[in-house]
Amino acid sequence: MPHQILPRCAFLARWLAAALTIAIMACATPAAAVPSFAEQTGQKCIACHVGGYGPQLTPYGRAFKIGGYTSRTDKFNLPLSAQVVASFVTTKKAQAAPPTPDFHTNNNLALDQVSLFLAGGVGTHFGGFVQVTYGGVSKQTSWDNLDLRAVTTVDVGGKNVVAGISLNNAPGVQDPWNTVPAWGFPYTTSALSPSPSTVPLFAGGLAQNTLGLTAYAWVDSKLYIEAGGYKSPSASLLTSLGTDPYALGDINGVAPYARVAFQTQVGAGTLEIGALALRANLYPGRDHTAGVTDRYTDLGLDASYQLPRANGDIFSVNARYIHERQNLRASFLQGNVGNTDANLDDIRVDASYYWRNAIGATVGVFDTTGSTDVVRFGGLTGRPDSNGVTFQLDGTPFGNGSPVGSWFNVRMGVQYTAYGKFNGARTNYDGAGANASDNNTLRIFTWLAF
């Protein structure tokens, strides 16, 4: 055993040294006109983000997002920014095959992603961001998150109402709370980390392969109401944007989406409770020959609480539950599933504590259960059930201000995910002797923004 541990420790030491070197180089090397939202608003990162780094938002950050990213102190700033994520990933046991030929079955060091952003507000009514990302594992460039807004503020019966519309490319990416999957914990992941095979459609299934238009109202900074719909762009357009148009399928007509949330002060903290709904009729693989679609209906509840302390510490908790009803007529006719009707339930809860809003610890639990289908899921049980817990420790030294200006920030952290069940069972889940705990994953990451 020692002869196996020593090389891994040496590899980790080399990775940490390399990550530290990257951070130091970024601090020492000036970047020409690469501002962030912090530069636009004149606020430090901790004003908008829990722990001084995105994407977990404070009440101020939520108001900035709902307001269309328009708040500013300077008349103009160049609305460009970038981020780089690199990590080392190791699992309890080696995977059956490497994710791509460029990587190993275990102990992988990777540049996870490089993203460029065009982000900012124009005047008092328009703002948003466009993200383009290079994936270091897939070695492909594609469009990423998109959220373009038009907003106005009106008085309705003596109540202040922020009204707006959002053009976006993923249900939930426009949401201001970190309970939705688009911005939920863990806030950074790697394509090298093993993950369960099944999650609800709302948890990323329509991300970057749809375009949606939603309208929302924020009443007296308490009641949030939103509704809209999503359509599938053409296969040729998605291909040109770097997205596989056949991975999921295309929407028949429009997929309606609705969201409601209520936020209020409870003691010294901020409480939010809400609900969401999404329905999509999909032609799987864009195959229309069967003349029928698969129907997904997602209904969810969520809640969050955030408590800042006078000494700068901050505590937050986020929770959501999604129930998905599936009618898989098209997939059944294609022979890809054994049953036409199925259910999926997904529960996520995470809690974090940040000391001086700079050094944080987060724990998140997850539990996904669903109907049995041996054709669809295979394995020992034919079920999608997976559960586990993720721990993260991280530090953000420049959230309260960087010595080189507002254009640079960095977070370094360690994640560990332990699985109780994986794709249906705790032991021998694949029928070939693999256990859920074999996928337990340690990830050490560096996340730069500039």
Short mmCIF file of C-alpha atoms in Angstrom, two decimals, residues 170-349:
data_model
loop_
_atom_site.label_atom_id
_atom_site.label_comp_id
_atom_site.label_asym_id
_atom_site.label_seq_id
_atom_site.Cartn_x
_atom_site.Cartn_y
_atom_site.Cartn_z
CA ALA A 170 -31.40 27.10 -20.00
CA PRO A 171 -34.39 26.96 -17.64
CA GLY A 172 -33.17 28.39 -14.34
CA VAL A 173 -30.04 30.16 -15.57
CA GLN A 174 -31.93 33.44 -15.11
CA ASP A 175 -32.98 32.55 -11.55
CA PRO A 176 -31.57 34.68 -8.69
CA TRP A 177 -31.48 31.89 -6.08
CA ASN A 178 -28.93 29.13 -5.68
CA THR A 179 -31.57 26.49 -5.08
CA VAL A 180 -32.05 25.80 -8.81
CA PRO A 181 -29.74 23.31 -10.57
CA ALA A 182 -28.19 25.91 -12.91
CA TRP A 183 -26.47 27.63 -9.96
CA GLY A 184 -26.66 24.96 -7.27
CA PHE A 185 -23.92 23.36 -5.19
CA PRO A 186 -21.33 22.15 -6.05
CA TYR A 187 -20.64 25.38 -7.92
CA THR A 188 -17.73 23.93 -9.86
CA THR A 189 -17.35 20.36 -11.14
CA SER A 190 -15.19 18.37 -13.53
CA ALA A 191 -16.14 16.19 -16.46
CA LEU A 192 -13.56 13.73 -15.10
CA SER A 193 -15.61 13.06 -11.96
CA PRO A 194 -18.00 10.08 -12.18
CA SER A 195 -21.64 11.04 -11.77
CA PRO A 196 -24.98 9.19 -11.63
CA SER A 197 -26.65 8.50 -14.96
CA THR A 198 -30.02 10.13 -14.26
CA VAL A 199 -31.26 13.51 -13.01
CA PRO A 200 -34.49 15.41 -13.74
CA LEU A 201 -34.76 17.21 -17.07
CA PHE A 202 -34.74 20.57 -15.25
CA ALA A 203 -31.28 19.75 -13.88
CA GLY A 204 -29.45 20.69 -17.08
CA GLY A 205 -31.22 18.56 -19.67
CA LEU A 206 -32.28 21.58 -21.73
CA ALA A 207 -29.19 23.69 -21.05
CA GLN A 208 -27.47 25.13 -24.13
CA ASN A 209 -29.77 23.28 -26.56
CA THR A 210 -32.80 25.55 -26.17
CA LEU A 211 -33.70 29.23 -26.34
CA GLY A 212 -36.27 30.66 -23.98
CA LEU A 213 -38.05 33.93 -23.38
CA THR A 214 -39.46 34.58 -19.92
CA ALA A 215 -41.15 37.57 -18.29
CA TYR A 216 -40.85 38.30 -14.59
CA ALA A 217 -41.93 40.74 -11.88
CA TRP A 218 -40.21 41.46 -8.54
CA VAL A 219 -42.79 43.05 -6.22
CA ASP A 220 -41.52 45.13 -3.28
CA SER A 221 -38.32 43.02 -3.23
CA LYS A 222 -40.39 40.16 -1.82
CA LEU A 223 -42.57 38.36 -4.37
CA TYR A 224 -40.98 37.00 -7.55
CA ILE A 225 -43.17 35.74 -10.40
CA GLU A 226 -41.88 34.45 -13.74
CA ALA A 227 -43.34 32.62 -16.74
CA GLY A 228 -42.24 31.83 -20.27
CA GLY A 229 -41.34 29.09 -22.71
CA TYR A 230 -38.46 27.32 -24.44
CA LYS A 231 -37.97 26.12 -28.02
CA SER A 232 -35.28 24.08 -29.74
CA PRO A 233 -33.09 25.91 -32.27
CA SER A 234 -32.30 24.11 -35.52
CA ALA A 235 -29.78 21.29 -35.51
CA SER A 236 -27.48 23.28 -37.81
CA LEU A 237 -27.48 26.30 -35.48
CA LEU A 238 -26.73 24.20 -32.39
CA THR A 239 -23.93 22.43 -34.25
CA SER A 240 -22.40 25.77 -35.20
CA LEU A 241 -22.59 26.80 -31.51
CA GLY A 242 -20.67 23.68 -30.48
CA THR A 243 -23.62 21.75 -29.02
CA ASP A 244 -24.70 18.23 -29.98
CA PRO A 245 -28.31 18.72 -31.18
CA TYR A 246 -29.09 14.98 -31.03
CA ALA A 247 -27.91 14.26 -27.49
CA LEU A 248 -31.35 14.89 -26.01
CA GLY A 249 -33.76 15.72 -28.82
CA ASP A 250 -35.92 18.65 -29.86
CA ILE A 251 -38.99 20.19 -28.28
CA ASN A 252 -42.37 19.80 -29.95
CA GLY A 253 -43.79 23.32 -29.88
CA VAL A 254 -42.94 25.30 -26.75
CA ALA A 255 -41.95 23.99 -23.33
CA PRO A 256 -43.71 26.19 -20.72
CA TYR A 257 -41.85 27.25 -17.56
CA ALA A 258 -43.14 28.97 -14.42
CA ARG A 259 -41.50 30.15 -11.23
CA VAL A 260 -42.71 31.81 -8.04
CA ALA A 261 -40.73 32.72 -4.93
CA PHE A 262 -41.24 34.77 -1.79
CA GLN A 263 -38.33 36.38 0.06
CA THR A 264 -38.51 38.06 3.46
CA GLN A 265 -36.39 38.96 6.48
CA VAL A 266 -36.42 36.46 9.33
CA GLY A 267 -34.40 37.78 12.21
CA ALA A 268 -31.10 39.06 10.85
CA GLY A 269 -31.28 36.72 7.87
CA THR A 270 -33.10 36.39 4.54
CA LEU A 271 -35.55 33.53 3.93
CA GLU A 272 -36.83 32.40 0.51
CA ILE A 273 -39.44 29.79 -0.30
CA GLY A 274 -40.58 28.99 -3.81
CA ALA A 275 -41.90 26.62 -6.45
CA LEU A 276 -41.22 25.88 -10.12
CA ALA A 277 -42.78 23.98 -13.01
CA LEU A 278 -41.52 22.84 -16.41
CA ARG A 279 -43.16 20.68 -19.09
CA ALA A 280 -41.46 19.55 -22.28
CA ASN A 281 -42.59 17.27 -25.10
CA LEU A 282 -39.44 15.92 -26.76
CA TYR A 283 -38.67 13.95 -29.87
CA PRO A 284 -35.73 11.86 -28.58
CA GLY A 285 -32.70 12.15 -30.81
CA ARG A 286 -34.76 14.49 -33.05
CA ASP A 287 -36.45 11.38 -34.47
CA HIS A 288 -40.01 12.30 -35.54
CA THR A 289 -40.84 9.04 -37.33
CA ALA A 290 -42.91 7.59 -34.46
CA GLY A 291 -45.25 10.57 -34.57
CA VAL A 292 -45.28 10.83 -30.75
CA THR A 293 -43.07 12.46 -28.14
CA ASP A 294 -41.70 11.84 -24.68
CA ARG A 295 -43.33 14.11 -22.10
CA TYR A 296 -41.48 15.36 -19.02
CA THR A 297 -43.31 17.27 -16.28
CA ASP A 298 -41.11 18.68 -13.52
CA LEU A 299 -42.64 20.18 -10.37
CA GLY A 300 -40.36 21.54 -7.67
CA LEU A 301 -40.22 23.22 -4.27
CA ASP A 302 -37.25 25.15 -2.93
CA ALA A 303 -36.13 27.17 0.06
CA SER A 304 -33.05 29.09 1.16
CA TYR A 305 -31.86 31.00 4.21
CA GLN A 306 -28.88 33.29 4.48
CA LEU A 307 -27.62 34.76 7.76
CA PRO A 308 -24.81 37.34 7.80
CA ARG A 309 -23.06 38.10 11.08
CA ALA A 310 -21.60 41.35 12.34
CA ASN A 311 -18.06 39.91 12.36
CA GLY A 312 -18.23 39.17 8.61
CA ASP A 313 -19.08 35.48 8.90
CA ILE A 314 -22.03 34.21 6.85
CA PHE A 315 -24.17 31.09 7.04
CA SER A 316 -26.41 29.86 4.21
CA VAL A 317 -28.57 26.85 3.44
CA ASN A 318 -30.25 25.89 0.15
CA ALA A 319 -32.76 23.10 -0.47
CA ARG A 320 -34.89 21.84 -3.35
CA TYR A 321 -37.14 18.93 -4.22
CA ILE A 322 -38.12 18.04 -7.80
CA HIS A 323 -40.70 15.43 -8.79
CA GLU A 324 -40.62 14.43 -12.44
CA ARG A 325 -43.40 12.58 -14.23
CA GLN A 326 -42.29 10.92 -17.46
CA ASN A 327 -44.39 9.58 -20.33
CA LEU A 328 -41.86 7.97 -22.69
CA ARG A 329 -44.00 6.85 -25.63
CA ALA A 330 -41.45 7.74 -28.30
CA SER A 331 -38.54 6.11 -26.50
CA PHE A 332 -40.64 2.99 -25.92
CA LEU A 333 -41.41 2.67 -29.63
CA GLN A 334 -37.70 3.13 -30.36
CA GLY A 335 -36.88 0.27 -27.96
CA ASN A 336 -34.83 2.44 -25.60
CA VAL A 337 -37.03 1.97 -22.51
CA GLY A 338 -39.09 -0.87 -21.13
CA ASN A 339 -41.98 1.18 -19.71
CA THR A 340 -43.90 4.16 -21.03
CA ASP A 341 -44.59 5.72 -17.62
CA ALA A 342 -42.02 6.55 -14.96
CA ASN A 343 -41.30 8.85 -12.01
CA LEU A 344 -38.15 10.47 -10.71
CA ASP A 345 -37.64 12.25 -7.38
CA ASP A 346 -34.59 14.38 -6.61
CA ILE A 347 -33.71 16.04 -3.27
CA ARG A 348 -30.72 18.36 -2.69
CA VAL A 349 -29.74 20.21 0.50
#
